[in-house]
Amino acid sequence: MRKISVFGATGSIGENTFDLLMRQGGAEAVHMVAVTGGRNSRRLADMARALRAEVAVCADEGCLADLKDALAGSGIETAAGAQAMRDAADRPVDWAMSAIVGAAGLQPGMQVLRQGATLALANKESLVTAGQLMLATAEAKGARILPVDSEHSAIFQALTGEDISAVERIILTASGGALRDWPTERLAQAKLADALAHPNWSMGARITIDSASMFNKAMEVIETREFFGVEPDQIEVIIHPESLIHSMVGFHDGAIMAHLGAADMRHAIGFALNWPVRQPLPVARLDLAAVGALTFRAPDMGRFPALRLAREVMAQRGLAGAVFNAAKEIALDKFIAGQIGFMDMAGLVETTLARLSGETSLGKAAASLDDVLAMDQLARIRASEAKV
Ligand code: NDP
């Protein structure tokens, strides 16, 4: 039986992964090794019981008593805290889902790669902050990374059977987010509730705001560069309000392969879970006649400074991605707290990148995860101090 762990089981991606695992036979079909959560011990315990996991781990030590209580008599081990998370990620697996949000997702992902196992990667921060390190580790250990973000899964699928050297360009589609139809001059006035009203996808609050600001797409551009090894100028972004084409690959002969499907993360998760086999998945089937038309428009770089910043990060490479991500997190916190405006988020990231470019050798590749995490911490301090 395949040995599986899910890191970030209690989140949106984790719930969808759990749903698919249960539909595909649950504990009868897989050997569940570890399920981890942050604080939601009750939900984590339910999942651990349903999948008969070896161990359930909460990142927050304050949740351990509750977790123990919820799993009493089940025979499932319980643990909490940073060391317990590391121990869980060292348990041998064949496949693991990396769905912790934020920089906390880096460590378990790297541990899975060091095992030479398959990592289904949802955690965006991994490739943005430590892409070169993760890919080098995967290569050295014979591990595989399968993308879970819908855009990268689409690109991966469009590349099946193709030679990457025949790729001319990769076209990432973007919904344009909640504010896509607002006039540019009004964007500075956008409030939290405005940025949260995503037209197509139902996701967590932070990623929904990142979608409106295009920071989410900027992260995906950087991930694309790292994961598929293409040059920055081969990556394009196009606004596609219907979100039915999840991304496209253009080849040297002029052909474009597009991946279409319903806006349901269970497609990309299920593809990674079952790869290289395609299993039936419980996602809605597209009725293209009902859809009628698919529309596209070029992104206005003036509206979306995050896309320009992504180009600067790719030009610097090294630890610039760690700064970009950390500063973006702080900017997002400040926007959510009402301390800065919507358009100030990009200004804060740009200021932080400029400051740390002066203070450190940002372009130098990270030698270890510790380098990445140290830069993450420093960038958070600088971004918190920054004035916009
Ligand atoms: P959620 O916020 O819904 O879930 C995050 C998960 O991480 C939860 O299990 C949470 O636990 C856990 N967690 C939070 N903080 C920590 C921590 N410090 N240490 C360990 N675990 C922690 O996020 P999503 O599922 O939406 O996203 C997960 C990742 O996937 C992100 O990187 C996101 O960008 C990426 N992604 C998400 C997509 C989506 O559609 N949602 C699409 C593509 C990528 P708990 O809830 O118990 O506190």
Coordinates of C-alpha atoms and ligand atoms in Angstrom, one line a residue:
M1 CA 0.0 0.0 0.0
R2 CA 1.2 3.5 -0.8
K3 CA 2.4 5.4 2.2
I4 CA 1.0 9.0 2.3
S5 CA 1.3 12.1 4.6
V6 CA -0.7 15.3 4.3
F7 CA 0.9 18.4 5.8
G8 CA -1.7 21.1 6.3
A9 CA -4.5 18.6 6.3
T10 CA -7.0 21.0 8.0
G11 CA -6.7 23.8 5.3
S12 CA -8.6 24.3 2.1
I13 CA -6.1 22.2 0.0
G14 CA -5.9 19.7 2.8
E15 CA -9.7 19.3 3.0
N16 CA -9.9 18.7 -0.7
T17 CA -7.1 16.1 -0.5
F18 CA -8.9 14.4 2.4
D19 CA -12.1 14.4 0.3
L20 CA -10.3 12.6 -2.6
L21 CA -8.5 10.2 -0.3
M22 CA -11.8 9.2 1.3
R23 CA -13.6 8.8 -2.1
Q24 CA -10.7 6.7 -3.4
G25 CA -11.0 4.1 -0.6
G26 CA -9.7 5.9 2.5
A27 CA -7.8 3.8 4.9
E28 CA -8.4 0.7 2.9
A29 CA -6.5 2.1 -0.1
V30 CA -3.6 3.9 1.4
H31 CA -1.3 3.6 4.5
M32 CA -1.8 7.0 6.1
V33 CA 1.4 8.0 7.8
A34 CA 1.0 11.6 9.2
V35 CA -1.7 14.2 9.1
T36 CA -0.7 17.7 10.4
G37 CA -2.5 20.9 11.2
G38 CA -1.8 24.2 12.7
R39 CA -4.4 24.7 15.5
N40 CA -7.6 22.9 14.4
S41 CA -7.0 19.8 16.6
R42 CA -10.7 18.6 16.4
R43 CA -10.8 18.5 12.6
L44 CA -7.3 17.0 12.5
A45 CA -8.4 14.3 14.9
D46 CA -11.5 13.5 12.7
M47 CA -9.3 13.1 9.7
A48 CA -6.7 11.0 11.5
R49 CA -9.4 8.6 12.7
A50 CA -11.1 8.4 9.3
L51 CA -7.8 7.6 7.6
R52 CA -6.3 5.6 10.5
A53 CA -3.2 7.7 10.4
E54 CA -0.1 6.6 12.3
V55 CA 0.3 10.1 13.9
A56 CA -1.5 13.4 14.1
V57 CA 0.6 16.5 14.7
C58 CA -0.5 20.1 15.5
A59 CA 2.1 22.8 14.9
D60 CA 0.7 24.7 17.9
E61 CA 1.7 23.1 21.2
G62 CA -1.3 24.6 22.9
C63 CA -3.5 22.2 20.9
L64 CA -1.9 19.0 22.1
A65 CA -4.2 18.3 25.1
D66 CA -7.3 18.7 22.9
L67 CA -5.8 16.5 20.2
K68 CA -4.9 13.8 22.7
D69 CA -8.4 14.0 24.1
A70 CA -10.0 13.7 20.7
L71 CA -7.9 10.7 19.7
A72 CA -8.0 8.9 23.1
G73 CA -8.4 5.2 22.6
S74 CA -7.8 5.3 18.8
G75 CA -4.2 4.0 19.0
I76 CA -3.2 7.0 16.9
E77 CA 0.0 8.8 18.1
T78 CA -0.3 12.5 18.9
A79 CA 2.3 15.2 19.0
A80 CA 2.7 19.0 18.7
G81 CA 5.3 21.6 18.0
A82 CA 8.2 22.2 15.6
Q83 CA 10.2 19.2 16.5
A84 CA 7.2 16.9 16.2
M85 CA 6.5 18.4 12.8
R86 CA 10.0 17.6 11.7
D87 CA 9.8 14.0 13.1
A88 CA 6.5 13.5 11.3
A89 CA 8.1 14.7 8.0
D90 CA 10.9 12.2 8.5
R91 CA 8.6 9.2 8.6
P92 CA 9.1 7.3 5.4
V93 CA 6.4 8.0 2.7
D94 CA 6.0 7.4 -1.0
W95 CA 3.8 10.5 -1.6
A96 CA 3.1 13.6 0.5
M97 CA 1.0 16.7 0.1
S98 CA 2.6 20.0 1.0
A99 CA -0.4 22.2 1.9
I100 CA 0.8 24.2 4.9
V101 CA 0.4 27.9 4.3
G102 CA 3.5 30.1 4.4
A103 CA 7.2 29.6 5.1
A104 CA 6.3 26.9 7.7
G105 CA 5.6 24.7 4.7
L106 CA 9.2 24.7 3.4
Q107 CA 10.8 22.4 6.0
P108 CA 8.4 19.3 5.7
G109 CA 8.6 19.6 1.9
M110 CA 12.4 19.5 1.9
Q111 CA 12.3 16.5 4.3
V112 CA 10.0 14.6 1.9
L113 CA 12.4 15.4 -1.0
R114 CA 15.4 14.3 1.0
Q115 CA 13.6 10.9 1.4
G116 CA 13.5 10.7 -2.4
A117 CA 9.7 10.5 -2.3
T118 CA 7.0 12.3 -4.4
L119 CA 6.0 15.7 -3.2
A120 CA 2.6 17.2 -4.3
L121 CA 3.4 20.8 -3.9
A122 CA 0.6 23.3 -3.2
N123 CA 2.7 25.5 -0.8
K124 CA 3.5 28.4 -3.1
E125 CA 6.2 29.8 -0.8
S126 CA 8.5 26.8 -1.4
L127 CA 9.4 27.5 -5.0
V128 CA 9.3 31.3 -4.7
T129 CA 11.6 31.4 -1.7
A130 CA 13.7 28.2 -2.2
G131 CA 13.1 27.0 -5.7
Q132 CA 16.7 26.3 -6.7
L133 CA 17.4 24.5 -3.4
M134 CA 14.3 22.4 -3.7
L135 CA 14.9 21.4 -7.3
A136 CA 18.5 20.6 -6.6
T137 CA 17.5 18.4 -3.6
A138 CA 14.9 16.6 -5.6
E139 CA 17.4 15.9 -8.4
A140 CA 20.1 14.7 -5.9
K141 CA 17.7 12.4 -4.1
G142 CA 15.8 11.1 -7.1
A143 CA 12.6 12.7 -5.7
R144 CA 9.8 14.1 -7.7
I145 CA 7.8 17.3 -7.3
L146 CA 4.3 17.4 -8.8
P147 CA 2.7 20.8 -9.0
V148 CA -0.7 21.3 -7.3
D149 CA -1.4 24.9 -8.1
S150 CA -4.0 24.8 -10.9
E151 CA -1.8 26.8 -13.3
H152 CA 1.3 24.7 -12.8
S153 CA -0.7 21.5 -12.9
A154 CA -2.1 22.7 -16.2
I155 CA 1.3 23.5 -17.6
F156 CA 2.7 20.2 -16.4
Q157 CA -0.2 18.4 -18.1
A158 CA 0.2 20.4 -21.3
L159 CA 3.9 19.3 -21.3
T160 CA 3.2 15.6 -21.0
G161 CA 5.1 13.9 -23.8
E162 CA 6.7 17.1 -24.9
D163 CA 10.3 18.2 -24.9
I164 CA 10.8 21.4 -22.8
S165 CA 13.3 22.6 -25.4
A166 CA 10.4 22.9 -27.9
V167 CA 8.6 25.4 -25.6
E168 CA 8.5 29.0 -26.8
R169 CA 6.4 30.5 -24.1
I170 CA 4.2 29.7 -21.1
I171 CA 1.0 31.6 -20.8
L172 CA -0.3 31.9 -17.3
T173 CA -4.0 32.8 -17.1
A174 CA -5.3 35.1 -14.4
S175 CA -8.9 35.7 -13.4
G176 CA -7.9 39.4 -12.7
G177 CA -9.4 39.0 -9.2
A178 CA -12.1 40.9 -7.4
L179 CA -11.1 44.3 -8.7
R180 CA -10.4 43.5 -12.3
D181 CA -13.2 45.8 -13.6
W182 CA -12.4 48.7 -11.3
P183 CA -10.9 51.8 -12.9
T184 CA -7.2 52.1 -12.1
E185 CA -7.6 55.4 -10.3
R186 CA -10.1 53.8 -7.8
L187 CA -7.8 50.9 -6.8
A188 CA -6.0 52.9 -4.1
Q189 CA -9.4 53.2 -2.4
A190 CA -10.2 49.5 -2.4
K191 CA -11.1 48.1 1.0
L192 CA -10.7 44.6 2.4
A193 CA -14.3 43.6 1.6
D194 CA -13.8 44.7 -2.0
A195 CA -10.6 42.6 -2.5
L196 CA -12.2 39.6 -0.9
A197 CA -15.1 39.3 -3.4
H198 CA -13.3 36.8 -5.8
P199 CA -15.5 36.2 -8.9
N200 CA -14.6 32.6 -9.7
W201 CA -12.6 30.7 -7.0
S202 CA -13.5 30.0 -3.4
M203 CA -10.2 30.2 -1.5
G204 CA -8.8 31.4 1.8
A205 CA -8.9 35.2 2.5
R206 CA -5.2 35.8 2.0
I207 CA -4.9 34.2 -1.4
T208 CA -8.1 35.9 -2.5
I209 CA -6.6 39.3 -1.7
D210 CA -3.3 38.2 -3.4
S211 CA -5.4 37.4 -6.4
A212 CA -6.9 40.9 -6.6
S213 CA -3.5 42.5 -6.2
M214 CA -1.9 40.0 -8.7
F215 CA 0.7 39.1 -6.0
N216 CA -0.6 35.6 -6.4
K217 CA 0.1 35.7 -10.1
A218 CA 3.5 37.2 -9.5
M219 CA 4.3 34.3 -7.2
E220 CA 3.1 31.9 -9.9
V221 CA 5.3 33.5 -12.5
I222 CA 8.4 33.0 -10.2
E223 CA 7.3 29.4 -9.5
T224 CA 7.0 28.8 -13.2
R225 CA 10.5 30.0 -13.9
E226 CA 11.9 27.8 -11.1
F227 CA 9.8 24.7 -11.7
F228 CA 9.9 24.5 -15.5
G229 CA 13.3 26.1 -15.9
V230 CA 12.2 28.5 -18.6
E231 CA 13.6 32.0 -19.0
P232 CA 11.6 34.9 -17.5
D233 CA 10.9 36.4 -20.9
Q234 CA 9.2 33.2 -21.9
I235 CA 6.5 33.6 -19.3
E236 CA 3.5 35.7 -20.1
V237 CA 0.4 36.5 -18.1
I238 CA -3.0 37.0 -19.6
I239 CA -6.3 38.0 -18.0
H240 CA -8.9 35.4 -18.6
P241 CA -12.0 36.3 -16.6
E242 CA -13.8 33.0 -17.0
S243 CA -10.9 31.1 -15.3
L244 CA -11.7 28.0 -17.4
I245 CA -8.3 27.8 -19.2
H246 CA -5.9 27.2 -16.3
S247 CA -2.8 28.0 -18.4
M248 CA -1.2 27.3 -21.7
V249 CA 2.0 26.3 -23.3
G250 CA 3.1 27.7 -26.7
F251 CA 5.6 25.6 -28.8
H252 CA 8.2 26.6 -31.4
D253 CA 5.9 25.4 -34.2
G254 CA 3.2 27.9 -33.2
A255 CA 0.9 25.4 -31.5
I256 CA -0.6 26.3 -28.1
M257 CA -1.7 23.5 -25.7
A258 CA -4.4 24.8 -23.3
H259 CA -5.7 23.0 -20.2
L260 CA -9.4 23.6 -19.5
G261 CA -11.5 22.5 -16.6
A262 CA -13.9 23.6 -13.9
A263 CA -12.6 25.9 -11.1
D264 CA -12.2 23.1 -8.6
M265 CA -8.8 22.4 -6.9
R266 CA -9.7 18.7 -6.7
H267 CA -8.7 18.3 -10.3
A268 CA -5.1 19.4 -9.8
I269 CA -4.9 17.6 -6.4
G270 CA -6.4 14.4 -7.9
F271 CA -4.0 14.6 -10.9
A272 CA -1.0 14.8 -8.5
L273 CA -2.5 12.1 -6.2
N274 CA -3.0 9.6 -9.0
W275 CA -0.2 10.5 -11.4
P276 CA 0.8 9.0 -13.8
V277 CA -2.6 7.5 -14.0
R278 CA -5.8 9.6 -14.7
Q279 CA -8.5 8.5 -12.3
P280 CA -12.2 9.7 -12.5
L281 CA -12.5 12.8 -10.4
P282 CA -15.6 14.3 -8.8
V283 CA -15.3 17.7 -10.6
A284 CA -18.0 19.4 -12.7
R285 CA -17.7 18.7 -16.4
L286 CA -17.5 21.8 -18.6
D287 CA -20.4 22.5 -20.9
L288 CA -18.6 24.6 -23.5
A289 CA -21.8 25.4 -25.4
A290 CA -23.2 26.9 -22.2
V291 CA -20.0 28.8 -21.6
G292 CA -20.3 30.2 -25.1
A293 CA -17.2 32.4 -25.2
L294 CA -13.8 32.6 -23.6
T295 CA -12.3 36.1 -23.3
F296 CA -8.8 37.4 -22.8
R297 CA -7.1 40.7 -22.2
A298 CA -3.6 41.8 -21.6
P299 CA -2.8 42.8 -18.0
D300 CA -2.2 46.5 -17.5
M301 CA 1.2 46.7 -15.8
G302 CA 0.3 50.0 -14.2
R303 CA -2.6 48.4 -12.4
F304 CA -0.5 45.4 -11.3
P305 CA 2.9 46.5 -10.0
A306 CA 3.3 43.0 -8.5
L307 CA 3.9 41.6 -11.9
R308 CA 6.8 44.0 -12.6
L309 CA 8.3 43.2 -9.2
A310 CA 8.2 39.5 -10.1
R311 CA 10.4 40.3 -13.1
E312 CA 12.9 42.1 -10.8
V313 CA 12.9 39.1 -8.4
M314 CA 13.6 36.7 -11.3
A315 CA 16.4 38.9 -12.6
Q316 CA 18.1 38.8 -9.1
R317 CA 17.1 35.3 -8.2
G318 CA 19.0 33.9 -5.2
L319 CA 17.3 35.1 -2.0
A320 CA 15.2 37.8 -3.7
G321 CA 12.2 35.5 -3.8
A322 CA 12.4 35.0 0.0
V323 CA 12.3 38.8 0.5
F324 CA 9.5 39.2 -2.0
N325 CA 7.4 36.6 -0.3
A326 CA 8.1 37.8 3.3
A327 CA 7.5 41.5 2.4
K328 CA 4.3 40.6 0.6
E329 CA 3.1 38.8 3.8
I330 CA 3.7 41.8 5.9
A331 CA 2.1 44.1 3.4
L332 CA -0.9 41.8 3.3
D333 CA -1.1 41.8 7.1
K334 CA -1.0 45.6 7.1
F335 CA -3.7 45.9 4.4
I336 CA -5.9 43.5 6.3
A337 CA -5.4 45.5 9.5
G338 CA -6.4 48.7 7.6
Q339 CA -2.9 50.2 8.1
I340 CA -2.0 50.6 4.5
G341 CA -4.0 51.0 1.3
F342 CA -4.5 48.4 -1.5
M343 CA -1.9 49.9 -3.8
D344 CA 0.6 50.5 -1.0
M345 CA 1.2 46.7 -0.7
A346 CA 3.4 46.8 -3.9
G347 CA 5.2 49.9 -2.7
L348 CA 6.1 48.2 0.6
V349 CA 7.5 45.1 -1.2
E350 CA 9.5 47.3 -3.6
T351 CA 11.0 49.3 -0.8
T352 CA 11.9 46.2 1.1
L353 CA 13.5 44.6 -1.9
A354 CA 15.5 47.8 -2.6
R355 CA 16.7 48.1 1.0
L356 CA 17.8 44.5 1.3
S357 CA 19.5 44.6 -2.1
G358 CA 21.7 47.3 -0.7
E359 CA 22.3 45.6 2.7
T360 CA 22.9 42.0 1.5
S361 CA 24.0 40.0 -1.5
L362 CA 20.4 39.0 -2.5
G363 CA 21.4 37.4 -5.7
K364 CA 23.5 34.8 -4.0
A365 CA 21.9 31.4 -4.1
A366 CA 20.8 29.9 -0.7
A367 CA 23.1 27.2 0.5
S368 CA 20.5 25.8 2.9
L369 CA 17.0 26.2 4.2
D370 CA 18.5 28.1 7.1
D371 CA 19.7 30.8 4.7
V372 CA 16.2 31.1 3.3
L373 CA 14.5 31.3 6.7
A374 CA 17.1 33.8 8.0
M375 CA 16.3 36.1 5.0
D376 CA 12.6 35.5 5.5
Q377 CA 13.0 36.8 9.1
L378 CA 15.1 39.8 8.1
A379 CA 12.7 40.8 5.3
R380 CA 9.8 40.6 7.7
I381 CA 11.6 43.0 10.1
R382 CA 12.5 45.4 7.2
A383 CA 9.0 45.3 5.7
S384 CA 7.5 46.0 9.2
E385 CA 9.7 49.1 9.5
A386 CA 9.1 50.3 6.0
K387 CA 7.1 53.5 5.4
V388 CA 4.9 53.8 2.4
Ligands
NDP1 P1 -5.3 27.3 4.5 O1 -5.0 28.6 5.2 O2 -6.7 27.0 4.2 O3 -4.7 26.1 5.3 C1 -3.3 26.1 5.7 C2 -3.0 24.9 6.5 O4 -1.7 25.1 7.1 C3 -3.9 24.5 7.6 O5 -3.9 23.1 7.8 C4 -3.3 25.1 8.8 O6 -3.7 24.5 10.0 C5 -1.8 24.9 8.5 N1 -0.9 25.8 9.2 C6 -1.1 27.2 9.3 N2 0.0 27.7 9.9 C7 0.8 26.7 10.2 C8 2.1 26.6 10.8 N3 2.8 27.6 11.3 N4 2.7 25.4 10.9 C9 2.1 24.3 10.4 N5 0.9 24.3 9.8 C10 0.2 25.5 9.7 O7 -4.4 27.4 3.1 P2 -4.8 26.8 1.7 O8 -5.1 25.3 1.9 O9 -5.6 27.7 1.0 O10 -3.3 26.9 1.0 C11 -2.2 26.1 1.4 C12 -1.0 26.4 0.5 O11 -1.4 26.1 -0.9 C13 -0.7 27.9 0.4 O12 0.7 28.0 0.2 C14 -1.4 28.4 -0.8 O13 -0.8 29.5 -1.4 C15 -1.4 27.2 -1.7 N6 -2.4 27.1 -2.7 C16 -3.8 27.2 -2.3 C17 -4.8 27.1 -3.3 C18 -6.2 27.1 -2.8 O14 -7.1 27.0 -3.7 N7 -6.5 27.2 -1.6 C19 -4.5 27.0 -4.7 C20 -3.1 26.9 -5.0 C21 -2.1 26.9 -4.0 P3 -5.0 25.0 10.9 O15 -6.0 25.4 10.0 O16 -5.3 23.7 11.7 O17 -4.5 26.1 11.8

